mmCIF file of C-alpha atoms and ligand atoms in Angstrom:
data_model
loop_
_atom_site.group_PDB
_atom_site.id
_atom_site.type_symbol
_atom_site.label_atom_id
_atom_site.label_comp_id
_atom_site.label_asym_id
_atom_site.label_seq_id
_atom_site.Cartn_x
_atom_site.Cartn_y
_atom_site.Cartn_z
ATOM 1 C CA UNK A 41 -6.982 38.927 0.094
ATOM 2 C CA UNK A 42 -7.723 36.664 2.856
ATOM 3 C CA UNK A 43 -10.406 38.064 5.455
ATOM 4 C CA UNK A 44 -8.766 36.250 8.029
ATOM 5 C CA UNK A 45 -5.282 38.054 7.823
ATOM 6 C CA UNK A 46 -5.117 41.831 9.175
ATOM 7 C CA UNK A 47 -3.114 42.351 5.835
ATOM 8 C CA UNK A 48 -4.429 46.412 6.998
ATOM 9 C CA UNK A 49 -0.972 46.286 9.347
ATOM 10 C CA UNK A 50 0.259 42.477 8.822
ATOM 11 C CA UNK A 51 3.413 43.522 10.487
ATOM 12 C CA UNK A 52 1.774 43.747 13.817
ATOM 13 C CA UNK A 53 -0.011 40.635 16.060
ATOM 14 C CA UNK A 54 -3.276 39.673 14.820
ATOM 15 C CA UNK A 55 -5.398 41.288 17.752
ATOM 16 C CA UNK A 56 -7.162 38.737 18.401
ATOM 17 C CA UNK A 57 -3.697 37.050 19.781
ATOM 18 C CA UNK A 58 -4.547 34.230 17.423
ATOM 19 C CA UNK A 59 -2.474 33.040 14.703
ATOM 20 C CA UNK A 60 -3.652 34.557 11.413
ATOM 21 C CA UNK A 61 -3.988 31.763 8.535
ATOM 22 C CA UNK A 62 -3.498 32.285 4.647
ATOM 23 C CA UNK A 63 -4.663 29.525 2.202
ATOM 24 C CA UNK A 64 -3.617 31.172 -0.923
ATOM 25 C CA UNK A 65 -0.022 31.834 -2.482
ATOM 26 C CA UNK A 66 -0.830 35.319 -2.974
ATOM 27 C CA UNK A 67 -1.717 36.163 0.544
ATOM 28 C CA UNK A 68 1.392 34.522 1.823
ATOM 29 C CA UNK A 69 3.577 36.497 -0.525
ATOM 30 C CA UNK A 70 1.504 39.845 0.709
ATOM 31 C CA UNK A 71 2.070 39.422 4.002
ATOM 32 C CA UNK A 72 5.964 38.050 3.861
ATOM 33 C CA UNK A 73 6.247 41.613 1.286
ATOM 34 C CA UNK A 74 4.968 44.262 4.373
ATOM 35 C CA UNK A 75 7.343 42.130 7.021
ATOM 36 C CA UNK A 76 10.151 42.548 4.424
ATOM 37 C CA UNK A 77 9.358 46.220 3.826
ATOM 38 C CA UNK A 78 9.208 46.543 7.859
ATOM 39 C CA UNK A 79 12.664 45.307 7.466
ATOM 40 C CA UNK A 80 11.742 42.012 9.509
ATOM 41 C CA UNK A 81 13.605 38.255 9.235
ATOM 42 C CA UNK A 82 11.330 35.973 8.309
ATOM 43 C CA UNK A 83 11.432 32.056 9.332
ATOM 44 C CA UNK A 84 9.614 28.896 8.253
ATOM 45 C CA UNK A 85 8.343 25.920 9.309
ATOM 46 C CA UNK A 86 6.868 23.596 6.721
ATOM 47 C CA UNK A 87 4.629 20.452 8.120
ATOM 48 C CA UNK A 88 1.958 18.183 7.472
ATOM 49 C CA UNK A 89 0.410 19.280 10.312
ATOM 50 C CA UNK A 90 -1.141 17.064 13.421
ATOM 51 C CA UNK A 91 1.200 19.198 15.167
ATOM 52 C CA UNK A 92 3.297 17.401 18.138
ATOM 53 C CA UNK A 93 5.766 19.524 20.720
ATOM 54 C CA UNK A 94 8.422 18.338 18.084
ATOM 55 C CA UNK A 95 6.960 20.762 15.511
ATOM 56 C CA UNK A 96 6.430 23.326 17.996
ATOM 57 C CA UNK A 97 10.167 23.370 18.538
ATOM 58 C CA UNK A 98 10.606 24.137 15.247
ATOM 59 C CA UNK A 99 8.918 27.056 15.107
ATOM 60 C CA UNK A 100 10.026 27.837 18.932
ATOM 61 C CA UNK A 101 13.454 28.184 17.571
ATOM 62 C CA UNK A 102 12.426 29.529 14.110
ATOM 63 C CA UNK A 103 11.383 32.951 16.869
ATOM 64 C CA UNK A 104 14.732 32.745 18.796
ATOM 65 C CA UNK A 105 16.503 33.052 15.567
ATOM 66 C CA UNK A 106 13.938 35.524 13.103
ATOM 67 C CA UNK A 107 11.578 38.392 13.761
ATOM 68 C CA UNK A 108 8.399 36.911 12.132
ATOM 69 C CA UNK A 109 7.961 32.631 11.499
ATOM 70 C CA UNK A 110 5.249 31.242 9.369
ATOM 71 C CA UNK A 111 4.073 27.493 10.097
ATOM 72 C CA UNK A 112 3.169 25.666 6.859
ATOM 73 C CA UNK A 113 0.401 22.849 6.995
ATOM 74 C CA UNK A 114 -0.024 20.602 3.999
ATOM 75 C CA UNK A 115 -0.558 17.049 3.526
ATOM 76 C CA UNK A 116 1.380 16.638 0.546
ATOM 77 C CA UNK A 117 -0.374 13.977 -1.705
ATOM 78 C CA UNK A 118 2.782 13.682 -3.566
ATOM 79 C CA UNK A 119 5.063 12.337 -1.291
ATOM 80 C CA UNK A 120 3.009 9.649 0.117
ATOM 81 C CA UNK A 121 3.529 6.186 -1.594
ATOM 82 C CA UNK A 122 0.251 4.766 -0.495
ATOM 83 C CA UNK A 123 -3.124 5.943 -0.651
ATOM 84 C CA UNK A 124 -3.996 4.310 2.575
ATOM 85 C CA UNK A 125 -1.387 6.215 4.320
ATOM 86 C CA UNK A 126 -3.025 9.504 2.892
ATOM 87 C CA UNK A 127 -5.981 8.903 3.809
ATOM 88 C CA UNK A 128 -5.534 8.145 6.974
ATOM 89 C CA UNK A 129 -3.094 11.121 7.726
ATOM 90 C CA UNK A 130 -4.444 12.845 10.849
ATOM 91 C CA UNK A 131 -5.779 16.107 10.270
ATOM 92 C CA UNK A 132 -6.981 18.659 13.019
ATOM 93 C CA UNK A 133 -6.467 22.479 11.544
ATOM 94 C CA UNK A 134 -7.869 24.093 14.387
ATOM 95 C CA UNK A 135 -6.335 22.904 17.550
ATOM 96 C CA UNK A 136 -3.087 22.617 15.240
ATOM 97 C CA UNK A 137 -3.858 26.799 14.878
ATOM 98 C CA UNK A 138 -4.479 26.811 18.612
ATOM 99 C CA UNK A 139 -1.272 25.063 19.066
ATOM 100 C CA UNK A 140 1.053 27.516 16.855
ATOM 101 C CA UNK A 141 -0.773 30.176 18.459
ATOM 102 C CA UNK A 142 0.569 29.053 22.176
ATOM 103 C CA UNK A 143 4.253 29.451 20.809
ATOM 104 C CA UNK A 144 3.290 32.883 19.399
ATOM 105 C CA UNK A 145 3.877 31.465 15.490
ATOM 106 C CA UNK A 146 2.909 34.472 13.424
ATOM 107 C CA UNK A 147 1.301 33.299 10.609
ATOM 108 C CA UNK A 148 0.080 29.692 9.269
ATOM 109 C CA UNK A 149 0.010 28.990 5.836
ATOM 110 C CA UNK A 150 -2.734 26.522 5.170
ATOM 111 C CA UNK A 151 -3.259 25.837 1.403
ATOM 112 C CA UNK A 152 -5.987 23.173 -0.437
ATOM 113 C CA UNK A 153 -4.164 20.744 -2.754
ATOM 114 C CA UNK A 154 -5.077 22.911 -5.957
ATOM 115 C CA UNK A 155 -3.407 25.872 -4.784
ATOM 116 C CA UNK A 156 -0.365 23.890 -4.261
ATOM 117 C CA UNK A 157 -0.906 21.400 -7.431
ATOM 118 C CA UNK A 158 -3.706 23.360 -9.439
ATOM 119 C CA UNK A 159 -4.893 21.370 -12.400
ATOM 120 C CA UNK A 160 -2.446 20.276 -15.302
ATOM 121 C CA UNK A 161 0.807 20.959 -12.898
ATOM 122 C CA UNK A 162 3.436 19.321 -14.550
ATOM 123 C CA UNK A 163 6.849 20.381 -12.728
ATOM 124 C CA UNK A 164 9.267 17.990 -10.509
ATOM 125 C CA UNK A 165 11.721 18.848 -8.886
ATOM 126 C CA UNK A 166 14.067 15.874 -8.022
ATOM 127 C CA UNK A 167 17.782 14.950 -6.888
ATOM 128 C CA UNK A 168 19.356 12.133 -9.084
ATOM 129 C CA UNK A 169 21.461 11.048 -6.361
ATOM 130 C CA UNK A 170 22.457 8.062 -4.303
ATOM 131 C CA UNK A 171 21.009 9.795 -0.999
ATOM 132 C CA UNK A 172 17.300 9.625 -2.575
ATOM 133 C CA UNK A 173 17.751 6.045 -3.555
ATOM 134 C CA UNK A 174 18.933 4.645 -0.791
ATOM 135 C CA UNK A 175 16.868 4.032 2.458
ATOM 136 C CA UNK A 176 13.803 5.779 2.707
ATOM 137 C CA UNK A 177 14.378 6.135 -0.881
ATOM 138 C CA UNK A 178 14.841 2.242 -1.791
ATOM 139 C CA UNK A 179 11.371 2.041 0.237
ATOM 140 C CA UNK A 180 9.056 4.555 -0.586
ATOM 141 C CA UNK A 181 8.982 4.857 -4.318
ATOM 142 C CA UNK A 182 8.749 8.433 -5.569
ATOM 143 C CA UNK A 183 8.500 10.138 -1.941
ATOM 144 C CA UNK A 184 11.825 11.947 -2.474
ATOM 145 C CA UNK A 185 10.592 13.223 -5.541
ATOM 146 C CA UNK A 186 7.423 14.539 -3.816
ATOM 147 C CA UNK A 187 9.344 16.251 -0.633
ATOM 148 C CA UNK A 188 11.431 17.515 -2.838
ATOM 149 C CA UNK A 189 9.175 19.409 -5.116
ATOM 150 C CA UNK A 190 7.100 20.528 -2.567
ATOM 151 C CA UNK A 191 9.628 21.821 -0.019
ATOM 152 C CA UNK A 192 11.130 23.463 -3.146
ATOM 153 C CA UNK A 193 7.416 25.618 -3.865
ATOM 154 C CA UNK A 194 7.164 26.452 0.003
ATOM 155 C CA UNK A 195 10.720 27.851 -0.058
ATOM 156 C CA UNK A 196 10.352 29.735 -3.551
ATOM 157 C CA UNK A 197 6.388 30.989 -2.237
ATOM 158 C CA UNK A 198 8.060 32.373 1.231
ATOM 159 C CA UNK A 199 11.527 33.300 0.820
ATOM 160 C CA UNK A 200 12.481 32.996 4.110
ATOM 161 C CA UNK A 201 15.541 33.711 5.301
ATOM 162 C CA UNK A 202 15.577 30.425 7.323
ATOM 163 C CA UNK A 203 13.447 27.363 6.912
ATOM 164 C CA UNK A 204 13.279 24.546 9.888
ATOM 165 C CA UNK A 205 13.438 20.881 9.608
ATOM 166 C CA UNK A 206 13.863 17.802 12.323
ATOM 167 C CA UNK A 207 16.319 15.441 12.447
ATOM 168 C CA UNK A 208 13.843 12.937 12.963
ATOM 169 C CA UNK A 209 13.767 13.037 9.043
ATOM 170 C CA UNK A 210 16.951 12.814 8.864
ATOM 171 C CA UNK A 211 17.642 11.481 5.061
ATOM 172 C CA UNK A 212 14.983 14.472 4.366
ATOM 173 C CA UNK A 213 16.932 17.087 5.792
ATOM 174 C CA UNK A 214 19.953 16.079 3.741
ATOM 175 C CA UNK A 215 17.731 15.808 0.952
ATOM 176 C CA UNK A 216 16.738 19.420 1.704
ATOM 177 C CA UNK A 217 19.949 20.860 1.864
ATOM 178 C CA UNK A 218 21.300 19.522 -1.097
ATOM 179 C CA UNK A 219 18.571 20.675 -3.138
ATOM 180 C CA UNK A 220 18.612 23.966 -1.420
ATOM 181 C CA UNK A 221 22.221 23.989 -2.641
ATOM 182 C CA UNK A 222 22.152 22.343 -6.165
ATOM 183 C CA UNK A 223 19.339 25.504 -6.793
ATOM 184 C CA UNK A 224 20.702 28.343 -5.064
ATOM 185 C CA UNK A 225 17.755 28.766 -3.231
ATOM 186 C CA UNK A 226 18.244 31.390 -0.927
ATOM 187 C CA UNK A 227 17.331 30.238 2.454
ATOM 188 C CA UNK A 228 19.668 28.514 5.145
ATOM 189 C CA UNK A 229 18.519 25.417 6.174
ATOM 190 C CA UNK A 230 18.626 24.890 10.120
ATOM 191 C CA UNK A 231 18.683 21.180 11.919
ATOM 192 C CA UNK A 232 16.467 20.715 15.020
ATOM 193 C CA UNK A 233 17.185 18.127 17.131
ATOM 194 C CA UNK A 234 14.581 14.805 17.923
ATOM 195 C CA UNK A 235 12.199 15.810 20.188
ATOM 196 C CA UNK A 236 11.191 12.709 22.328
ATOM 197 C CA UNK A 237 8.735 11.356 24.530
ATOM 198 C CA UNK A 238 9.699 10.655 28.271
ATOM 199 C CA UNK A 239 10.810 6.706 27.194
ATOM 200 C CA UNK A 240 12.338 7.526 24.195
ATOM 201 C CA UNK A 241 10.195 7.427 21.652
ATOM 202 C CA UNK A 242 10.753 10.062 18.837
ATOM 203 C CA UNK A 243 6.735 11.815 18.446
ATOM 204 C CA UNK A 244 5.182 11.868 15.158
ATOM 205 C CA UNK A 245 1.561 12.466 13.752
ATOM 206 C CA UNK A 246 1.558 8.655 12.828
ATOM 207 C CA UNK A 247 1.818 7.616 16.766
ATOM 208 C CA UNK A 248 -1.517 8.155 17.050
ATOM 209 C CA UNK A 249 -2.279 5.248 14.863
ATOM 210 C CA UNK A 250 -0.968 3.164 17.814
ATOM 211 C CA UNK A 251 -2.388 1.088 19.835
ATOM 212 C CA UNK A 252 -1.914 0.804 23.482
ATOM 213 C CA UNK A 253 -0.019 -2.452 23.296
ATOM 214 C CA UNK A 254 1.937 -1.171 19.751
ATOM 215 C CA UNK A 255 2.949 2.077 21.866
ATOM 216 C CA UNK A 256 4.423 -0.022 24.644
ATOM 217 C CA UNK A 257 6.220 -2.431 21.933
ATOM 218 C CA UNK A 258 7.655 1.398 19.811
ATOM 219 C CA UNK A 259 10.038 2.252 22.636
ATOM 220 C CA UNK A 260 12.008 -0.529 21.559
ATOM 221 C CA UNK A 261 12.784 0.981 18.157
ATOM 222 C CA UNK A 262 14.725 3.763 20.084
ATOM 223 C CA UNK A 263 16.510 1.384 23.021
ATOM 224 C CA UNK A 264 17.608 -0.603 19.573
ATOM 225 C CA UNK A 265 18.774 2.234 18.153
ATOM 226 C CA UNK A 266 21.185 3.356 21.685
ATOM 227 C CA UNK A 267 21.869 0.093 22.221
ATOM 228 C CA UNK A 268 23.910 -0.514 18.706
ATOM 229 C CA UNK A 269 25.576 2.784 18.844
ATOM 230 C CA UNK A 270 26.888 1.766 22.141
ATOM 231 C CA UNK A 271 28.123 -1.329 20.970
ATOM 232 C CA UNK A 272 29.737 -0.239 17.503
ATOM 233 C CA UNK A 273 31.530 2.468 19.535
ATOM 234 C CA UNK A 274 33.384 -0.095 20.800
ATOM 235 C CA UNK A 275 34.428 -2.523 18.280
ATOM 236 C CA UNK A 276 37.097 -2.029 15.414
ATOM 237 C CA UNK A 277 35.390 -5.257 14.006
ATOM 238 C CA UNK A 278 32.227 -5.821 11.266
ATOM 239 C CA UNK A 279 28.923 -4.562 12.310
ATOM 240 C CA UNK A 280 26.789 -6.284 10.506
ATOM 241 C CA UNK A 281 26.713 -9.094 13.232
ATOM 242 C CA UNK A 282 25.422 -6.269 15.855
ATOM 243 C CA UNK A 283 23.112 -4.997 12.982
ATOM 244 C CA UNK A 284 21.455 -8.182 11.935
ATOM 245 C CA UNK A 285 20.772 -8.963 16.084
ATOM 246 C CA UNK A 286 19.158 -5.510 16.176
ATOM 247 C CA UNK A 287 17.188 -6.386 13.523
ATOM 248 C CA UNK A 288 16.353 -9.968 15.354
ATOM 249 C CA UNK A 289 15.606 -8.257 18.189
ATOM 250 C CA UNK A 290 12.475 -5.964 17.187
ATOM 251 C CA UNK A 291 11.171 -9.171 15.164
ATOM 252 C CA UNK A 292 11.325 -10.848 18.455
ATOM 253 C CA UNK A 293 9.845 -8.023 20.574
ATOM 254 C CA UNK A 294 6.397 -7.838 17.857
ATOM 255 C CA UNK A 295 7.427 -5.677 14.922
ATOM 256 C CA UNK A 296 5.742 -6.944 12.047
ATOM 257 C CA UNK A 297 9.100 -6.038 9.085
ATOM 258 C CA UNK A 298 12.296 -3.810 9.283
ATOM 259 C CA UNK A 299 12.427 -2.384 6.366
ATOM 260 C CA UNK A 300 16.251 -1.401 7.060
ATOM 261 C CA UNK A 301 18.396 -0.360 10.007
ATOM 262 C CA UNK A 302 21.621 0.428 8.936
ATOM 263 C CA UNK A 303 25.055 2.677 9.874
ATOM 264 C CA UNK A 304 25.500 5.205 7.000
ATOM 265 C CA UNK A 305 27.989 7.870 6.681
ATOM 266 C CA UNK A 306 26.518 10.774 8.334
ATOM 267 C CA UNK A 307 26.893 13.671 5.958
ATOM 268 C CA UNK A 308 25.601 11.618 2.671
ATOM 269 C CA UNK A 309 24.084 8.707 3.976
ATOM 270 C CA UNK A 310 25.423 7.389 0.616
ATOM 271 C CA UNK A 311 27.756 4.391 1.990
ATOM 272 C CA UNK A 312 27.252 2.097 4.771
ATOM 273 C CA UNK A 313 29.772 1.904 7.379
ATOM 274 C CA UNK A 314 30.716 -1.606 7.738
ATOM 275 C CA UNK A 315 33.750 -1.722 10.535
ATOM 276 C CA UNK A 316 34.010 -0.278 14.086
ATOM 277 C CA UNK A 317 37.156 1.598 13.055
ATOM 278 C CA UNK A 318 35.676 3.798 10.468
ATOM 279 C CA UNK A 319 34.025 5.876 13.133
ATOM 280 C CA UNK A 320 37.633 6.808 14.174
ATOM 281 C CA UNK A 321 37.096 8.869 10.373
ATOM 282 C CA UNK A 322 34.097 9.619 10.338
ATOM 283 C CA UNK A 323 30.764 10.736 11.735
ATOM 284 C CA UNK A 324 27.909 7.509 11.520
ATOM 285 C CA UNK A 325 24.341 7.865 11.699
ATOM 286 C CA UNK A 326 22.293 4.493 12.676
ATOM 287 C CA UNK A 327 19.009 4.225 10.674
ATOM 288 C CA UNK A 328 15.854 2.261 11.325
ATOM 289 C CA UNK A 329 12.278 1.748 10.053
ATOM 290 C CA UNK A 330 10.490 -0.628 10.924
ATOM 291 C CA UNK A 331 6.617 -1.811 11.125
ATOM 292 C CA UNK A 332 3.977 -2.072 13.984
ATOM 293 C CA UNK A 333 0.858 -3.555 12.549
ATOM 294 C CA UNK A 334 0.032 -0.316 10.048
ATOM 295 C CA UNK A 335 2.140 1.800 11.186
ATOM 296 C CA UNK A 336 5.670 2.523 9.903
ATOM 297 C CA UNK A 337 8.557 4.062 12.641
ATOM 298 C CA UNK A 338 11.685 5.622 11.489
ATOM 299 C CA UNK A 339 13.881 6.956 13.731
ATOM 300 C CA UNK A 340 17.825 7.183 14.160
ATOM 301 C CA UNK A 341 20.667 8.518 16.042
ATOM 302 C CA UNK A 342 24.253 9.870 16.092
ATOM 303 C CA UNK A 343 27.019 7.449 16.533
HETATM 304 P P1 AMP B 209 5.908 16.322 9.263
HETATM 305 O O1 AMP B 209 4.697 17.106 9.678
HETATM 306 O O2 AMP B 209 5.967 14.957 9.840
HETATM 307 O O3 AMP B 209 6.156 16.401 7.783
HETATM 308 O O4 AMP B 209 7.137 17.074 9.931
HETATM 309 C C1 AMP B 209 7.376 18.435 9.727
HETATM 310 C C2 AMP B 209 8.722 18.801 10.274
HETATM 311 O O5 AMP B 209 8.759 18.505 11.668
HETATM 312 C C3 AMP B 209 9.853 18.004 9.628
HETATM 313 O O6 AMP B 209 10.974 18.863 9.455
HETATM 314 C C4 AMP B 209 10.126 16.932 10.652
HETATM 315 O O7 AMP B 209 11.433 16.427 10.603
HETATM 316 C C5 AMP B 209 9.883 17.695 11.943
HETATM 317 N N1 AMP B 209 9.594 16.765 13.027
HETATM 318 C C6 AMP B 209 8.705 15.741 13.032
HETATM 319 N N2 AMP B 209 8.772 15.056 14.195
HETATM 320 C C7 AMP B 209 9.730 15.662 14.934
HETATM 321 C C8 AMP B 209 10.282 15.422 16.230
HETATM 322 N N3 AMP B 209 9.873 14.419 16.992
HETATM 323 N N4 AMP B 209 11.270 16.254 16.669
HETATM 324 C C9 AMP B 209 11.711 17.277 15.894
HETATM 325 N N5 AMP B 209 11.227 17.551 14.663
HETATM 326 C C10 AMP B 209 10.254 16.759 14.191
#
C-alpha cells in the first residue's frame, strides 16, 4: 500500500491537510472500500491534469453533491492523435496536488502509464456510433476510442457514485454518457458548465501554449461562437450563410484552419441543423475548433 495514503483511517483527512495521492489501482480500490464501509458517497473527477479553476469546479461540485471526491490525473497516451501534442502536454503534479488540496479534494489518483496500460493490454472499449465520427471524431482519428476506454477503466477502478465532466468537451460528455449507458456502468454522469476567463475565453491546459498575441486573437473563437447563436435565433432561413462568415471571420482575425464550426442537434450531435426554424424543435449546440499557430481551440455553446 501506498506510504503516502493514511490507509490506517483513510476515512478521515490526511493530517497533514494535504491531499493524499495513490498511483496504483489497488490503493485506489482500498481506500474507495473503507469510505464505502464508512457508508460515505464517493465522487470523481477524471483529468489530464495542468489543473485550471475549470477543473477545480469539478471537483468543487463533486463535494457539494458526495461525501468523499477523488481527482484523477492521467495523460492518456491513447487518446491523443499526435505525438507532438503528447509530448508537449503540460504536466505539473505538485502544484496540481496543491491545487486539489485548496478545494479540500480528498484523494488524487495519480497512476504511470503501465498501471493504466501495463504491457500486452489489448482491450478497447469503443462506441460505433455517428456521435464518435462526427466532429471531433472526423478530426482526431482514434481519440474517441482512447477517451472512451480510459474513462471506462477510471469508472470500473472507482465506482463512484458520480463522476464529473465539463461541457467544454462537450461531444465527450455525450460520448461518456452513452457509453456509461450502453454498459450499465453504475455511476451517474453529471454536466458542469464552461468555466471562462474574464473575456470569454473557455480555460484549458493547452492555453498555455499561447502566445501573448495568439491569447489576444483566442477570444474571438468565443465572440464567434455568441455572435452566431444570436443571429440563428433569429432567422427561420439556412444557416450555413451565417456559418461559413463565422468561419471567414476567424481566418480573417489570424486563425491558421477551422477544422469545423457547425450547429448540431444538441442531445446527439448526430445531425446538423441547417434552418433557423428547427430550433423552434429542438435544442442546438454551435461547435467550433479551430487553430492558432500549434494550438488547437474547441469550444461551443447553447443555442
Ligand atoms: P482535461 O484535463 O482537459 O481532460 O479535462 C478534464 C475535465 O475537465 C473534462 O471533463 C473537461 O471537460 C473538464 N474541463 C476542462 N476545461 C474546462 C472548463 N474550462 N470548464 C469546465 N470544465 C472543464
Amino acid at each position: 500500500m501506498a506510504q503516502s495514503v493514511q490507509l490506517s483511517n483513510p476515512i478521515t483527512k490526511s493530517p497533514t491537510g494535504i491531499t493524499p495521492v495513490v498511483r496504483s489501482v489497488a490503493d485506489l480500490r482500498n481506500v474507495v472500500a473503507e469510505w464505502r464501509r464508512a457508508g460515505l458517497t464517493v465522487g470523481l473527477v477524471p483529468t489530464m491534469g495542468s489543473l485550471h479553476a475549470g477543473h477545480l469546479s469539478l471537483v468543487t461540485r463533486g463535494k457539494t453533491d458526495c461525501d468523499r471526491v477523488i481527482a484523477t490525473i492521467f495523460v492518456n497516451p491513447k487518446q491523443f492523435d499526435r505525438a507532438a501534442d503528447l509530448d508537449g502536454y503540460p504536466r505539473m503534479e505538485e502544484q496540481d496536488r496543491a491545487l486539489l488540496t485548496g478545494v479540500g479534494c480528498d484523494l488524487l489518483f495519480a497512476p504511470s502509464v503501465s498501471e493504466i496500460y501495463p504491457q500486452g493490454f489489448a482491450a478497447q472499449v469503443a462506441l460505433q456510433s455517428a456521435l464518435t465520427g462526427c466532429l471531433e471524431g472526423a478530426h482526431r482519428a482514434g481519440h474517441f476510442d482512447g477517451v472512451t476506454t480510459v474513462v471506462c477503466k477510471l469508472l470500473l477502478m472507482a465506482l463512484a457514485d458520480s463522476a464529473y465532466f465539463g461541457e467544454k468537451d462537450y461531444q465527450q460528455l455525450l460520448v461518456v454518457e452513452k457509453m456509461v449507458a450502453d454498459l450499465n456502468i453504475p455511476t451517474n454522469i453529471i454536466a458542469c458548465e464552461t468555466v471562462r476567463e474574464d473575456d470569454g475565453l473557455a480555460l484549458s491546459s493547452r492555453n498555455v501554449h499561447l502566445s501573448a498575441d495568439e491569447r489576444q486573437l483566442a477570444v474571438q473563437v468565443i465572440r464567434q461562437l455568441r455572435d452566431v447563436a444570436q443571429q440563428v435565433r433569429s432567422t427561420d432561413g439556412p444557416l450555413e450563410g451565417i456559418l461559413n462568415a463565422a468561419c471567414q471571420a476567424l481566418l480573417s482575425a489570424g486563425f491558421d484552419k477551422v477544422d469545423y464550426l457547425e450547429l448540431r442537434r444538441a442531445e446527439a450531435l448526430d445531425k446538423r441543423i441547417t434552418e433557423g426554424a428547427e430550433l423552434s424543435r429542438v435544442a442546438g449546440r454551435l461547435l467550433v475548433a479551430a487553430w492558432l499557430g500549434q494550438t488547437r481551440l474547441i469550444d461551443n455553446i447553447a443555442v
